[in-house]
Short mmCIF file of C-alpha atoms and ligand atoms in Angstrom, two decimals:
data_model
loop_
_atom_site.label_atom_id
_atom_site.label_comp_id
_atom_site.label_asym_id
_atom_site.label_seq_id
_atom_site.Cartn_x
_atom_site.Cartn_y
_atom_site.Cartn_z
CA MET A 1 0.14 0.10 0.18
CA THR A 2 1.38 3.28 -0.73
CA ARG A 3 1.18 6.14 1.34
CA ALA A 4 1.56 9.50 0.52
CA VAL A 5 1.90 13.25 2.35
CA CYS A 6 0.73 15.79 0.80
CA PRO A 7 2.57 19.11 3.41
CA GLY A 8 2.03 22.74 3.35
CA SER A 9 1.10 25.95 5.44
CA PHE A 10 -2.52 25.99 3.64
CA ASP A 11 -2.97 29.28 4.93
CA PRO A 12 -5.72 29.15 3.19
CA VAL A 13 -6.11 26.44 1.27
CA THR A 14 -6.38 26.96 -2.67
CA HIS A 15 -7.78 25.86 -5.87
CA GLY A 16 -4.27 24.82 -6.36
CA HIS A 17 -3.90 22.82 -3.15
CA LEU A 18 -6.87 20.78 -4.10
CA ASP A 19 -5.71 20.27 -7.40
CA ILE A 20 -2.45 18.86 -6.40
CA ILE A 21 -4.52 16.72 -3.50
CA GLN A 22 -7.11 14.84 -5.89
CA ARG A 23 -4.30 14.03 -8.39
CA THR A 24 -2.06 12.44 -5.34
CA THR A 25 -5.54 10.17 -4.93
CA ARG A 26 -4.66 8.58 -7.65
CA LEU A 27 -1.16 8.43 -7.69
CA ALA A 28 -1.29 6.79 -3.72
CA ASP A 29 -3.37 4.43 -1.89
CA GLN A 30 -4.09 7.03 1.28
CA VAL A 31 -2.86 10.72 0.83
CA ILE A 32 -2.54 12.20 4.22
CA VAL A 33 -2.76 16.14 3.95
CA ALA A 34 -0.07 17.59 7.03
CA VAL A 35 -0.67 21.00 7.69
CA GLY A 36 2.79 23.19 9.26
CA ASP A 37 2.22 24.06 12.85
CA ASN A 38 4.98 26.90 12.21
CA MET A 39 3.23 29.40 14.72
CA ALA A 40 3.18 31.80 12.13
CA LYS A 41 2.58 35.06 13.56
CA ASN A 42 1.08 36.77 10.48
CA GLY A 43 -0.90 33.62 9.33
CA LEU A 44 -4.77 34.70 8.31
CA PHE A 45 -6.52 31.00 10.24
CA THR A 46 -4.99 29.38 12.97
CA PRO A 47 -3.43 25.52 12.46
CA GLN A 48 -6.22 24.41 13.39
CA GLU A 49 -8.59 26.04 11.62
CA ARG A 50 -7.13 24.97 8.15
CA VAL A 51 -7.00 21.37 9.33
CA ALA A 52 -10.78 21.95 9.65
CA MET A 53 -11.01 23.36 6.14
CA LEU A 54 -9.22 20.92 4.60
CA GLU A 55 -11.42 18.45 6.26
CA ALA A 56 -14.56 20.17 4.33
CA ALA A 57 -12.91 20.56 1.44
CA CYS A 58 -11.17 16.98 0.96
CA ALA A 59 -14.46 15.29 2.39
CA GLU A 60 -15.56 13.95 -1.38
CA TRP A 61 -12.38 11.74 -1.39
CA ASP A 62 -12.62 9.02 0.93
CA ASN A 63 -8.93 8.19 0.75
CA VAL A 64 -7.28 11.60 2.50
CA SER A 65 -6.95 12.35 5.96
CA VAL A 66 -5.54 15.54 7.50
CA THR A 67 -3.58 16.47 10.25
CA LEU A 68 -1.55 19.02 11.90
CA PHE A 69 2.27 17.90 12.21
CA LYS A 70 5.08 20.02 14.06
CA GLY A 71 9.03 19.21 13.42
CA LEU A 72 10.74 17.85 10.67
CA LEU A 73 8.30 16.48 7.60
CA VAL A 74 10.59 13.47 7.26
CA ASP A 75 10.25 12.40 11.10
CA PHE A 76 6.21 12.59 10.17
CA CYS A 77 6.71 10.68 7.33
CA THR A 78 8.27 7.95 9.37
CA ALA A 79 6.31 8.20 12.26
CA ASN A 80 3.43 7.38 9.97
CA ASP A 81 4.79 5.15 7.56
CA VAL A 82 4.52 7.35 4.70
CA GLY A 83 7.07 6.74 1.74
CA LEU A 84 5.95 9.18 -0.54
CA ILE A 85 5.89 13.29 -0.18
CA SER A 86 3.69 14.90 -2.86
CA LYS A 87 3.80 18.33 -3.78
CA GLY A 88 2.97 20.87 -6.31
CA VAL A 89 5.76 22.90 -8.03
CA ARG A 90 5.24 26.99 -9.78
CA ALA A 91 8.14 27.21 -12.19
CA ALA A 92 9.28 29.93 -9.92
CA ASP A 93 9.46 27.38 -6.82
CA PHE A 94 11.27 24.78 -8.83
CA ALA A 95 14.42 24.88 -7.62
CA TYR A 96 13.90 25.25 -3.80
CA GLU A 97 11.45 22.67 -4.09
CA VAL A 98 13.69 20.43 -5.62
CA GLN A 99 16.74 21.64 -2.89
CA MET A 100 14.16 19.96 -0.34
CA ALA A 101 13.21 17.37 -1.93
CA GLN A 102 17.41 16.62 -2.38
CA MET A 103 17.22 17.21 1.28
CA ASN A 104 14.55 15.34 2.72
CA ARG A 105 15.81 12.42 0.75
CA ARG A 106 19.10 12.60 1.81
CA LEU A 107 17.78 12.61 5.22
CA THR A 108 15.89 9.27 5.40
CA GLY A 109 15.48 8.41 1.55
CA VAL A 110 12.10 9.60 1.53
CA ASP A 111 11.33 10.37 -2.41
CA THR A 112 9.20 13.55 -3.63
CA ILE A 113 6.96 13.84 -6.88
CA LEU A 114 6.86 17.36 -7.60
CA LEU A 115 3.16 17.68 -9.32
CA PRO A 116 3.65 21.24 -11.64
CA THR A 117 0.79 23.30 -11.06
CA ASP A 118 -2.13 23.31 -13.30
CA PRO A 119 -1.55 26.50 -15.38
CA GLN A 120 -4.92 27.60 -14.37
CA TRP A 121 -4.08 27.77 -10.38
CA ALA A 122 -0.45 28.63 -11.62
CA PHE A 123 -0.21 32.41 -10.50
CA VAL A 124 -2.37 31.36 -7.25
CA SER A 125 -0.26 31.29 -3.81
CA SER A 126 -1.75 32.01 -0.60
CA SER A 127 0.61 34.69 0.84
CA LEU A 128 -0.70 36.25 -2.61
CA VAL A 129 -4.32 35.57 -1.75
CA ARG A 130 -3.66 36.80 1.56
CA GLU A 131 -2.35 40.02 0.54
CA VAL A 132 -5.02 40.49 -1.91
CA ALA A 133 -7.58 39.51 0.73
CA THR A 134 -6.33 41.72 3.28
CA LEU A 135 -6.33 44.44 0.71
CA GLY A 136 -10.02 44.20 -0.08
CA GLY A 137 -9.92 42.12 -3.27
CA ASP A 138 -12.37 39.55 -4.38
CA VAL A 139 -10.07 36.10 -3.34
CA SER A 140 -13.27 33.92 -4.43
CA GLY A 141 -12.26 32.74 -7.54
CA PHE A 142 -8.90 30.95 -5.76
CA LEU A 143 -10.65 29.44 -3.01
CA PRO A 144 -13.15 26.85 -2.00
CA PRO A 145 -16.61 28.84 -1.42
CA ALA A 146 -16.65 28.19 2.86
CA VAL A 147 -13.00 28.65 2.79
CA ALA A 148 -13.71 32.22 0.87
CA GLU A 149 -16.32 33.45 3.20
CA GLN A 150 -13.81 32.11 5.83
CA ALA A 151 -11.39 34.59 5.01
CA ALA A 152 -13.65 37.61 3.80
CA ALA A 153 -14.94 37.76 7.58
CA ARG A 154 -11.22 37.26 9.49
CA VAL A 155 -10.34 40.40 7.33
CA SER A 156 -13.03 41.90 8.15
CA ALA A 157 -12.60 41.21 11.80
CA GLN A 158 -9.43 42.66 11.72
CA LEU A 159 -10.11 45.43 10.04
CA VAL A 160 -12.53 46.51 13.16
CA GLU A 161 -9.51 45.33 15.31
CA ASP A 162 -7.16 47.77 14.01
O1 PNS B 1 3.11 25.47 2.13
P1 PNS B 1 4.49 25.44 1.78
O2 PNS B 1 4.72 26.99 3.28
O3 PNS B 1 5.02 25.80 0.87
O4 PNS B 1 4.58 24.60 3.27
C1 PNS B 1 5.79 24.03 3.60
C2 PNS B 1 5.96 23.03 4.42
C3 PNS B 1 5.17 23.09 5.66
C4 PNS B 1 6.03 21.78 3.21
C5 PNS B 1 7.73 23.39 4.51
O5 PNS B 1 7.83 24.30 5.32
C6 PNS B 1 7.91 21.58 5.26
O6 PNS B 1 8.42 20.70 5.24
N1 PNS B 1 7.84 22.04 6.87
C7 PNS B 1 8.80 21.13 7.59
C8 PNS B 1 9.99 21.93 8.40
C9 PNS B 1 11.14 20.47 7.65
O7 PNS B 1 11.07 19.43 7.30
N2 PNS B 1 11.95 21.50 6.86
C10 PNS B 1 12.93 20.97 6.46
C11 PNS B 1 12.47 20.74 4.97
S1 PNS B 1 14.22 20.04 3.77
#
């Protein structure tokens, strides 16, 4: 049985992420979406909120589960019997993604597949979505509807706080 992990920050999960997760469901028997608990202070959503949003967004795929992880990704893979890391890659990220894949393979032997981002999402990143949303732009085209609603609500709440 092949078990793969799709790791990321997912702040917030985008259609680009979901495309990679769905494509990974065809390459592995089980897929674990692992949300890095990196404690970024400028995050839009807490790690727990990201997990809940991903669980809802991935509910239609029976072989996908979602969890938090802390520490090294390779240690998560070893502890959870994961044999494959699956990540989306945009042209601009390619060099860094290859570097991380090589480091992870060197650390424990776990291999990575880099799936080219679908061209329709090639310009979408969580960080750009956060920036556009925070400055009042419409990001609903890049996010699952429930996530877009929560992002709009969070941005409004932050504006009231400030
Ligand atoms: O969505 P992101 O921010 O590109 O996700 C990055 C993530 C969480 C996959 C990456 O930072 C990671 O693997 N973090 C865990 C710490 C780790 O293993 N670092 C060494 C990487 S070679």
